Short mmCIF file of C-alpha atoms and ligand atoms in Angstrom, two decimals:
data_model
loop_
_atom_site.label_atom_id
_atom_site.label_comp_id
_atom_site.label_asym_id
_atom_site.label_seq_id
_atom_site.Cartn_x
_atom_site.Cartn_y
_atom_site.Cartn_z
CA MET A 1414 -0.10 0.03 0.03
CA SER A 1415 1.26 3.49 -0.82
CA PRO A 1416 2.29 5.35 2.28
CA PHE A 1417 0.00 8.13 1.21
CA HIS A 1418 -3.45 6.57 0.90
CA TYR A 1419 -7.16 7.13 1.68
CA ARG A 1420 -8.70 5.46 4.70
CA ASP A 1421 -12.34 6.14 5.45
CA GLY A 1422 -12.38 8.83 2.85
CA VAL A 1423 -9.53 10.73 4.45
CA LEU A 1424 -5.97 10.88 2.95
CA HIS A 1425 -3.37 9.58 5.41
CA ALA A 1426 0.46 9.59 5.57
CA GLU A 1427 1.14 6.13 6.85
CA ARG A 1428 -1.36 5.95 9.81
CA VAL A 1429 -1.72 9.70 10.33
CA PRO A 1430 -4.55 11.59 8.91
CA LEU A 1431 -3.47 14.63 7.17
CA PRO A 1432 -6.16 16.93 8.79
CA VAL A 1433 -4.55 16.08 12.12
CA ILE A 1434 -1.19 17.44 10.84
CA ALA A 1435 -2.90 20.53 9.37
CA ALA A 1436 -4.69 21.21 12.58
CA SER A 1437 -1.45 20.88 14.70
CA ILE A 1438 1.28 22.41 12.36
CA GLY A 1439 -0.82 24.67 10.00
CA THR A 1440 -0.59 24.81 6.26
CA PRO A 1441 1.12 24.89 3.85
CA ALA A 1442 3.53 22.19 5.03
CA TYR A 1443 5.60 19.40 3.53
CA VAL A 1444 4.79 15.93 4.83
CA TYR A 1445 7.26 13.14 4.46
CA SER A 1446 6.72 9.37 4.98
CA THR A 1447 9.60 7.50 6.74
CA ALA A 1448 8.20 4.17 5.17
CA ALA A 1449 8.40 5.65 1.68
CA PHE A 1450 11.89 6.96 2.08
CA ARG A 1451 13.04 3.59 3.34
CA ALA A 1452 11.15 1.71 0.61
CA SER A 1453 12.74 3.83 -2.24
CA ALA A 1454 16.14 3.83 -0.70
CA ARG A 1455 16.09 -0.02 -0.33
CA ALA A 1456 14.55 -0.45 -3.91
CA PHE A 1457 17.37 1.46 -5.43
CA ARG A 1458 20.07 -0.50 -3.53
CA ALA A 1459 18.29 -3.82 -4.39
CA GLY A 1460 18.28 -2.87 -7.99
CA LEU A 1461 22.07 -2.52 -7.79
CA ALA A 1462 22.56 -5.95 -6.36
CA PRO A 1463 24.09 -7.33 -9.47
CA ILE A 1464 27.02 -4.83 -9.23
CA ALA A 1465 29.74 -6.24 -7.05
CA ARG A 1466 31.61 -3.14 -6.01
CA GLN A 1467 29.51 -0.02 -5.56
CA HIS A 1468 28.94 3.23 -3.50
CA VAL A 1469 25.64 5.04 -3.36
CA ALA A 1470 25.64 8.63 -2.48
CA PHE A 1471 22.27 10.46 -2.00
CA ALA A 1472 22.24 13.71 -3.94
CA VAL A 1473 21.69 15.99 -0.96
CA LYS A 1474 20.33 18.69 -3.17
CA ALA A 1475 17.13 16.81 -3.67
CA ASN A 1476 16.26 16.86 -0.01
CA PRO A 1477 18.66 18.21 2.47
CA ASN A 1478 16.53 17.84 5.57
CA LEU A 1479 18.58 16.58 8.45
CA ALA A 1480 16.11 14.06 9.66
CA ILE A 1481 15.91 12.61 6.10
CA LEU A 1482 19.59 12.55 5.82
CA ARG A 1483 19.93 10.66 9.07
CA LEU A 1484 17.36 8.19 7.88
CA LEU A 1485 19.36 7.60 4.63
CA ALA A 1486 22.64 7.34 6.43
CA ALA A 1487 21.06 4.55 8.41
CA GLU A 1488 20.30 2.86 5.14
CA GLY A 1489 24.00 3.00 4.28
CA TYR A 1490 23.85 6.00 1.96
CA GLY A 1491 26.85 8.28 1.52
CA ALA A 1492 26.26 11.89 0.28
CA ASP A 1493 26.82 13.72 -3.05
CA ILE A 1494 27.24 17.40 -2.21
CA VAL A 1495 27.72 20.53 -4.10
CA SER A 1496 28.36 23.19 -1.41
CA HIS A 1497 29.88 23.71 2.00
CA GLY A 1498 26.34 23.93 3.27
CA GLU A 1499 25.45 20.49 2.07
CA MET A 1500 28.64 19.11 3.53
CA LEU A 1501 27.74 20.45 6.93
CA ARG A 1502 24.31 18.74 6.48
CA ALA A 1503 25.75 15.44 5.59
CA LEU A 1504 28.32 15.55 8.42
CA ALA A 1505 25.66 16.39 10.83
CA ALA A 1506 23.62 13.58 9.73
CA GLY A 1507 26.49 11.23 10.70
CA ILE A 1508 27.51 10.33 7.15
CA PRO A 1509 31.17 9.47 7.36
CA PRO A 1510 33.33 12.00 5.47
CA ARG A 1511 34.85 9.10 3.44
CA ALA A 1512 31.35 8.42 2.06
CA ILE A 1513 30.92 12.10 0.75
CA VAL A 1514 31.48 13.01 -2.86
CA PHE A 1515 32.06 16.69 -3.60
CA SER A 1516 30.48 17.48 -7.11
CA GLY A 1517 29.62 20.87 -8.63
CA VAL A 1518 30.94 23.17 -11.28
CA GLY A 1519 31.67 26.25 -8.89
CA LYS A 1520 33.57 24.99 -5.97
CA THR A 1521 35.26 27.90 -4.10
CA ASP A 1522 38.81 27.56 -2.65
CA ALA A 1523 37.38 27.90 0.72
CA GLU A 1524 34.85 25.09 0.09
CA MET A 1525 37.59 22.76 -1.27
CA ILE A 1526 39.80 23.60 1.74
CA ALA A 1527 36.95 22.90 4.12
CA ALA A 1528 36.31 19.54 2.46
CA LEU A 1529 39.86 18.52 2.53
CA ASP A 1530 40.13 19.42 6.16
CA ALA A 1531 36.93 17.30 6.84
CA GLY A 1532 38.33 14.37 5.09
CA VAL A 1533 35.76 14.36 2.23
CA GLY A 1534 36.32 11.00 0.34
CA GLN A 1535 36.21 12.23 -3.32
CA PHE A 1536 36.07 15.30 -5.43
CA ASN A 1537 34.44 15.16 -8.89
CA VAL A 1538 36.58 17.65 -10.76
CA GLU A 1539 34.76 19.57 -13.50
CA PHE A 1540 37.74 20.77 -15.45
CA GLU A 1541 41.51 21.14 -15.65
CA GLU A 1542 42.06 24.33 -13.69
CA GLU A 1543 39.93 23.23 -10.95
CA GLY A 1544 42.03 20.08 -10.68
CA VAL A 1545 45.13 22.08 -10.58
CA VAL A 1546 43.98 24.29 -7.79
CA LEU A 1547 42.63 21.35 -5.78
CA ALA A 1548 45.94 19.59 -6.13
CA ARG A 1549 47.77 22.62 -4.91
CA LEU A 1550 45.45 23.15 -1.88
CA ALA A 1551 45.76 19.42 -1.02
CA ALA A 1552 49.61 19.36 -1.41
CA ALA A 1553 49.85 22.46 0.83
CA ARG A 1554 48.21 20.40 3.53
CA GLY A 1555 50.37 17.31 2.92
CA LEU A 1556 47.39 15.50 1.38
CA ARG A 1557 46.43 13.94 -1.85
CA ALA A 1558 42.85 14.66 -2.82
CA VAL A 1559 40.94 11.59 -4.18
CA ALA A 1560 39.43 12.67 -7.48
CA LEU A 1561 37.49 11.76 -10.52
CA LEU A 1562 37.40 13.73 -13.64
CA ARG A 1563 33.81 14.66 -14.78
CA VAL A 1564 33.31 14.09 -18.45
CA ASN A 1565 30.45 15.29 -20.59
CA PRO A 1566 29.51 12.48 -22.86
CA ASP A 1567 27.45 14.67 -25.15
CA ILE A 1568 24.13 12.74 -24.77
CA ASP A 1569 20.84 14.28 -24.78
CA ALA A 1570 19.03 12.93 -21.75
CA GLY A 1571 15.69 13.66 -23.38
CA THR A 1572 14.62 15.68 -20.29
CA HIS A 1573 13.66 19.26 -19.65
CA ALA A 1574 16.39 21.59 -21.03
CA LYS A 1575 16.84 23.16 -17.50
CA ILE A 1576 17.76 19.84 -15.95
CA SER A 1577 19.76 18.39 -18.80
CA THR A 1578 23.47 18.33 -18.08
CA GLY A 1579 25.29 15.86 -20.50
CA ARG A 1580 25.23 17.72 -23.72
CA ARG A 1581 28.48 19.33 -25.24
CA ASP A 1582 27.23 22.82 -24.65
CA ASN A 1583 26.12 22.39 -21.03
CA LYS A 1584 28.39 23.88 -18.39
CA PHE A 1585 29.39 20.57 -16.79
CA GLY A 1586 32.42 18.33 -17.28
CA VAL A 1587 35.13 18.22 -20.03
CA GLY A 1588 34.43 16.94 -23.56
CA LEU A 1589 35.25 13.32 -24.33
CA ASP A 1590 37.87 14.35 -26.95
CA ASP A 1591 39.65 16.60 -24.35
CA ALA A 1592 39.38 14.11 -21.57
CA PRO A 1593 42.48 11.96 -22.25
CA GLY A 1594 44.85 15.00 -22.40
CA ILE A 1595 43.42 16.54 -19.28
CA TYR A 1596 43.33 13.21 -17.49
CA ALA A 1597 47.05 12.65 -18.31
CA ARG A 1598 48.02 16.19 -16.99
CA LEU A 1599 45.94 15.96 -13.88
CA ALA A 1600 47.29 12.42 -13.09
CA ARG A 1601 50.86 13.73 -12.79
CA LEU A 1602 50.00 16.13 -10.06
CA ASP A 1603 51.28 15.26 -6.55
CA GLY A 1604 48.36 16.59 -4.65
CA LEU A 1605 45.82 14.57 -6.71
CA ASP A 1606 44.95 10.73 -6.38
CA LEU A 1607 43.18 10.51 -9.65
CA ARG A 1608 41.10 7.25 -9.77
CA GLY A 1609 38.83 7.50 -12.77
CA VAL A 1610 35.86 9.44 -14.33
CA ALA A 1611 32.33 10.69 -13.41
CA ILE A 1612 29.23 11.51 -15.46
CA HIS A 1613 25.78 12.94 -14.71
CA ILE A 1614 23.77 13.54 -18.00
CA GLY A 1615 20.53 15.00 -16.43
CA SER A 1616 17.66 14.45 -14.21
CA GLN A 1617 14.10 12.98 -14.41
CA ILE A 1618 15.28 10.63 -17.26
CA ALA A 1619 12.30 8.63 -18.42
CA ASP A 1620 14.27 6.14 -20.50
CA LEU A 1621 17.30 3.98 -20.03
CA ALA A 1622 18.58 4.44 -23.48
CA PRO A 1623 20.35 7.71 -22.99
CA LEU A 1624 21.91 6.53 -19.81
CA GLU A 1625 23.09 3.35 -21.50
CA ALA A 1626 24.62 5.38 -24.40
CA ALA A 1627 26.40 7.60 -21.97
CA ILE A 1628 27.72 4.67 -19.97
CA SER A 1629 28.90 3.00 -23.13
CA ARG A 1630 30.85 6.11 -24.11
CA VAL A 1631 32.47 6.09 -20.61
CA GLY A 1632 33.40 2.39 -21.23
CA THR A 1633 35.31 3.42 -24.36
CA LEU A 1634 36.95 6.30 -22.54
CA ILE A 1635 38.20 4.14 -19.59
CA ALA A 1636 39.55 1.61 -22.06
CA ASP A 1637 41.49 4.35 -23.73
CA LEU A 1638 42.70 5.74 -20.44
CA ARG A 1639 43.83 2.35 -19.39
CA ALA A 1640 45.69 1.81 -22.65
CA ALA A 1641 47.41 5.05 -21.92
CA GLY A 1642 48.76 3.51 -18.69
CA HIS A 1643 46.31 5.00 -16.16
CA ARG A 1644 44.88 3.00 -13.26
CA ILE A 1645 41.14 3.44 -13.35
CA THR A 1646 39.43 2.06 -10.18
CA HIS A 1647 36.36 4.19 -9.83
CA VAL A 1648 33.59 5.39 -12.15
CA ASP A 1649 30.77 7.62 -10.86
CA LEU A 1650 27.68 7.20 -13.04
CA GLY A 1651 25.84 10.10 -11.41
CA GLY A 1652 22.01 10.18 -10.71
CA GLY A 1653 19.09 11.03 -13.07
CA LEU A 1654 16.69 8.06 -12.88
CA GLY A 1655 13.20 9.51 -13.26
CA ILE A 1656 10.01 8.74 -11.41
CA PRO A 1657 6.30 8.99 -12.52
CA TYR A 1658 4.57 12.21 -11.57
CA ARG A 1659 1.27 11.40 -13.37
CA PRO A 1660 -0.89 8.72 -12.09
CA ASP A 1661 -0.65 6.64 -15.36
CA GLU A 1662 3.11 7.01 -16.02
CA ILE A 1663 5.36 4.03 -16.17
CA TYR A 1664 9.03 4.55 -15.36
CA PRO A 1665 12.05 2.25 -15.49
CA THR A 1666 12.44 0.39 -12.18
CA ALA A 1667 15.61 0.32 -10.11
CA ALA A 1668 15.96 -3.37 -10.97
CA ALA A 1669 15.87 -2.46 -14.79
CA TYR A 1670 18.42 0.23 -14.31
CA GLY A 1671 20.63 -1.98 -12.21
CA ALA A 1672 20.48 -4.77 -14.81
CA MET A 1673 21.36 -2.45 -17.61
CA VAL A 1674 24.25 -0.94 -15.71
CA ALA A 1675 25.59 -4.50 -14.75
CA ARG A 1676 25.35 -5.59 -18.40
CA VAL A 1677 27.01 -2.52 -19.90
CA THR A 1678 29.85 -2.45 -17.28
CA ARG A 1679 30.37 -6.10 -17.10
CA ASP A 1680 34.04 -6.00 -17.95
CA TRP A 1681 34.94 -2.83 -16.23
CA ASP A 1682 36.69 -4.02 -13.16
CA ALA A 1683 35.91 -0.77 -11.25
CA THR A 1684 34.00 0.47 -8.34
CA LEU A 1685 30.72 2.00 -9.52
CA MET A 1686 29.28 4.96 -7.80
CA PHE A 1687 25.82 6.31 -7.99
CA GLU A 1688 24.31 9.68 -6.95
CA PRO A 1689 20.48 9.21 -6.92
CA GLY A 1690 18.33 12.13 -5.66
CA ARG A 1691 14.79 12.20 -7.06
CA PHE A 1692 14.43 8.38 -7.27
CA VAL A 1693 14.97 8.19 -3.48
CA ALA A 1694 13.07 11.25 -2.30
CA GLY A 1695 10.52 12.20 -4.82
CA GLU A 1696 7.53 10.02 -4.02
CA ALA A 1697 8.11 10.21 -0.26
CA GLY A 1698 6.60 13.70 0.25
CA VAL A 1699 3.45 15.66 -0.30
CA LEU A 1700 2.73 19.40 0.03
CA LEU A 1701 -0.27 19.90 2.27
CA THR A 1702 -2.21 23.06 1.46
CA GLU A 1703 -5.58 24.72 2.23
CA ILE A 1704 -7.97 26.15 -0.42
CA LEU A 1705 -8.24 29.70 0.18
CA TRP A 1706 -10.66 30.63 -2.45
CA VAL A 1707 -12.39 29.35 -5.50
CA LYS A 1708 -12.42 32.49 -7.70
CA PRO A 1709 -14.49 32.58 -10.92
CA GLY A 1710 -12.28 32.68 -14.10
CA ALA A 1711 -12.95 33.41 -17.72
CA THR A 1712 -12.75 29.83 -18.77
CA HIS A 1713 -12.28 27.82 -15.56
CA PRO A 1714 -12.55 28.85 -11.90
CA TYR A 1715 -9.26 29.51 -10.15
CA VAL A 1716 -8.62 27.33 -7.06
CA ILE A 1717 -6.40 29.58 -4.98
CA VAL A 1718 -4.38 27.54 -2.53
CA ASP A 1719 -2.24 28.80 0.40
CA ALA A 1720 0.99 27.20 -1.10
CA ALA A 1721 2.80 29.18 -3.84
CA MET A 1722 5.57 29.09 -6.27
CA ASN A 1723 8.00 30.15 -3.55
CA ASP A 1724 7.15 26.86 -1.59
CA LEU A 1725 7.14 24.60 -4.67
CA ALA A 1726 9.01 26.16 -7.66
CA ARG A 1727 8.99 23.22 -10.02
CA PRO A 1728 5.72 24.02 -11.91
CA ALA A 1729 6.74 27.64 -12.43
CA LEU A 1730 10.34 26.79 -13.38
CA TYR A 1731 10.01 23.66 -15.45
CA ASP A 1732 6.22 23.45 -16.21
CA ALA A 1733 6.39 20.38 -13.98
CA PHE A 1734 3.20 18.43 -13.28
CA HIS A 1735 2.23 17.60 -9.68
CA ASP A 1736 -0.80 15.59 -9.01
CA PHE A 1737 -3.29 17.50 -6.99
CA VAL A 1738 -5.99 15.68 -4.74
CA ALA A 1739 -8.38 16.58 -2.11
CA VAL A 1740 -7.59 15.28 1.36
CA GLU A 1741 -11.30 14.46 1.90
CA PRO A 1742 -12.83 14.17 -1.65
CA ASN A 1743 -16.61 14.65 -1.95
CA GLY A 1744 -16.73 12.31 -5.01
CA ARG A 1745 -17.43 15.21 -7.50
CA ARG A 1746 -14.85 16.50 -10.07
CA ILE A 1747 -14.51 19.98 -11.54
CA VAL A 1748 -12.18 21.40 -14.25
CA ALA A 1749 -10.05 24.42 -12.71
CA ASN A 1750 -6.86 26.28 -12.70
CA ILE A 1751 -4.85 25.95 -9.51
CA ALA A 1752 -2.81 28.91 -8.43
CA GLY A 1753 -1.03 30.34 -5.47
CA PRO A 1754 -1.21 33.79 -3.74
CA VAL A 1755 2.06 35.16 -5.23
CA CYS A 1756 1.63 38.13 -7.41
CA GLU A 1757 2.85 36.60 -10.65
CA SER A 1758 0.90 34.71 -13.43
CA GLY A 1759 3.69 32.09 -13.23
CA ASP A 1760 2.46 31.23 -9.83
CA THR A 1761 0.08 28.72 -11.33
CA PHE A 1762 0.24 24.90 -10.59
CA ALA A 1763 -2.14 23.82 -13.35
CA MET A 1764 -4.43 25.16 -15.96
CA GLY A 1765 -7.72 23.56 -17.05
CA ARG A 1766 -7.10 20.37 -15.08
CA ALA A 1767 -9.73 17.90 -13.95
CA ILE A 1768 -9.46 17.77 -10.11
CA ASP A 1769 -11.42 16.79 -7.00
CA ASP A 1770 -14.16 19.40 -6.41
CA VAL A 1771 -12.66 21.55 -3.56
CA ARG A 1772 -14.10 24.37 -1.58
CA ARG A 1773 -12.86 27.30 0.53
CA GLY A 1774 -11.29 25.79 3.77
CA ASP A 1775 -10.78 22.20 2.28
CA LEU A 1776 -7.33 20.58 2.41
CA ALA A 1777 -5.51 19.11 -0.60
CA VAL A 1778 -2.05 17.96 -1.48
CA PHE A 1779 0.44 18.22 -4.29
CA ARG A 1780 2.01 14.76 -4.70
CA THR A 1781 5.53 13.71 -5.42
CA VAL A 1782 7.34 16.77 -3.89
CA GLY A 1783 9.90 15.00 -1.65
CA ALA A 1784 12.64 15.86 -4.09
CA TYR A 1785 13.35 19.41 -5.11
CA GLY A 1786 10.48 20.71 -3.20
CA ALA A 1787 11.30 22.35 0.20
CA THR A 1788 14.93 22.67 -0.80
CA MET A 1789 14.07 24.99 -3.63
CA ALA A 1790 11.74 27.26 -1.55
CA SER A 1791 12.36 31.05 -1.10
CA THR A 1792 10.74 33.87 0.81
CA TYR A 1793 9.41 35.64 -2.27
CA ASN A 1794 6.57 38.00 -1.47
CA CYS A 1795 7.94 37.95 2.15
CA ARG A 1796 6.25 34.58 2.67
CA PRO A 1797 7.57 32.27 5.40
CA LEU A 1798 9.73 29.18 4.73
CA ILE A 1799 7.16 26.47 5.40
CA PRO A 1800 7.57 23.66 7.91
CA GLU A 1801 8.55 20.05 7.05
CA VAL A 1802 6.91 17.18 8.95
CA LEU A 1803 8.07 13.55 9.08
CA VAL A 1804 5.60 10.80 9.65
CA ASP A 1805 6.58 7.39 11.11
CA ASP A 1806 3.74 4.98 11.37
CA ASP A 1807 1.26 6.74 13.69
CA ARG A 1808 3.53 9.48 14.87
CA PHE A 1809 4.71 12.69 13.37
CA ALA A 1810 7.27 15.37 14.17
CA VAL A 1811 8.28 18.80 12.76
CA VAL A 1812 11.64 18.30 11.21
CA ALA A 1813 12.02 21.84 9.88
CA ASP A 1814 10.43 24.73 11.68
CA ARG A 1815 8.59 27.54 9.91
CA ILE A 1816 10.79 30.34 9.35
CA SER A 1817 8.44 33.20 9.90
CA PRO A 1818 8.43 36.56 8.02
CA GLN A 1819 9.22 38.19 11.29
CA ALA A 1820 12.42 36.06 11.48
CA THR A 1821 13.47 37.02 7.99
CA LEU A 1822 12.77 40.65 8.87
CA ASP A 1823 14.84 40.48 12.06
CA VAL A 1824 17.99 39.90 10.00
CA GLN A 1825 17.69 43.09 7.96
CA PRO A 1826 19.48 45.91 9.75
CA VAL A 1827 18.84 49.26 8.34
CA PRO A 1828 22.22 51.29 8.24
CA SER A 1829 22.51 54.35 10.36
CA TRP A 1830 25.65 55.28 8.35
CA ARG A 1831 27.44 56.07 11.42
CA ARG A 1832 29.46 52.80 11.63
CA PRO A 1833 32.89 53.49 10.08
CA THR A 1834 33.87 49.75 9.82
CA LEU A 1835 32.11 49.11 6.53
CA SER A 1836 33.35 52.29 4.73
CA LEU A 1837 35.44 52.09 1.64
CA SER A 1838 36.68 55.73 2.12
CA ARG A 1839 39.89 54.75 4.03
CA GLN A 1840 40.91 52.36 1.15
CA ARG A 1841 40.22 55.05 -1.47
CA ARG A 1842 42.47 57.71 0.25
N1 LLP B 2823 24.49 14.24 -9.28
C1 LLP B 2823 24.75 15.31 -9.85
C2 LLP B 2823 26.17 15.76 -10.15
C3 LLP B 2823 23.68 16.25 -10.10
O1 LLP B 2823 23.89 17.42 -10.58
C4 LLP B 2823 22.36 15.86 -9.79
C5 LLP B 2823 21.18 16.67 -10.00
C6 LLP B 2823 22.19 14.60 -9.14
C7 LLP B 2823 23.32 13.77 -8.94
C8 LLP B 2823 20.85 14.00 -8.74
O2 LLP B 2823 19.99 13.78 -9.86
P1 LLP B 2823 18.57 13.08 -9.69
O3 LLP B 2823 18.86 11.67 -9.37
O4 LLP B 2823 17.82 13.68 -8.56
O5 LLP B 2823 17.98 13.32 -10.94
N2 LLP B 2823 15.62 21.00 -9.65
C9 LLP B 2823 15.48 20.05 -10.63
C10 LLP B 2823 16.50 18.97 -10.64
C11 LLP B 2823 17.88 19.43 -10.75
C12 LLP B 2823 18.89 18.28 -10.68
C13 LLP B 2823 20.24 18.83 -10.67
N3 LLP B 2823 21.28 17.83 -10.44
C14 LLP B 2823 14.03 19.59 -10.56
O6 LLP B 2823 13.24 20.07 -9.74
O7 LLP B 2823 13.59 18.75 -11.43
#
């Protein structure tokens, strides 16, 4: 049974009725299911069972909530991080530094130093100069930074342009043609322990074919690198496996993905690394919202909910579909637009969609928001950052407090212009 299901006509998260959470915490709120997180985390790892040597690092960007990271740490997940902030989260969650992979195209020197000092297990280097600087910073500390070179296999992942990362003109990695030369130069640096290559071609990938094509190209590259005398022991295959957002969609299973990877990498003799985010987190969360108004519209009524684009940015950013269902459906259906209170036409979750008939004061949820939901929230329109709630069987707990508009106001000092410390005038003289 899905962890989010109806019982006696009321939507529950595990054994907790969502109206109970709304009454106790307020809306809007993200609600996560422990059982759902565990199930998807285990399904992904079970899918990889045919792969002998492997390391799975959760892409923290998908859901950096501390309680969630703790849960995944207990499932044996490492962490894929892209900032100092994500490193702090992963370490606070008890993920061993050795199990952390530092990805990302804009690492600062300060971030690399902090990661070296913390003993982060691997850096995925995006291009040559980054590798040179990392080697220098490591050598200055008497260290050798374990690193993989991220390559760009020039594959169209067939996903939304804003979440596609593996085409030649994307900002990520080095081109396959340039990779052998760059690899050879980086491999000579004392401060680097270069162990292989990394890819990540995009997110919400619906089909295994582009993933397979990218992995095959990496296979050719590592054969060439070995022929040139390099010792390749690790290959990071990134994340990207998609999930269904619409009730009728069918996506590749983790087992199908694992079988494909095992087949294509059969002769590789390397430790394979994976960085799933969405697959693990996406289906484990809903966004609980209250219907503020049903406002007549030119074609369809507007259902105005108390969640907005600042709470869930995916529809506004990527035209993403999130299923919308009433918490206590009355059995009737309407065709409506769904929008939030933010003053932009883009703050629209759906247009002309057949949904449960909802009225002012009713509760509803957007489904499949456990990944790239809360983590992408902002305070636009001086709205709060909304709370996150974790359900475990018949219990629930707030795992991220609401950050109130008063709290964001309190960190905005207005200058009196009497404090000399921030003045540039001394430097100019
Ligand atoms: N590894 C790297 C280097 C990445 O850049 C990403 C995601 C992942 C792993 C995890 O990918 P996943 O398994 O979650 O597909 N905000 C967008 C998604 C952006 C993904 C960015 N990189 C969305 O809401 O759809």
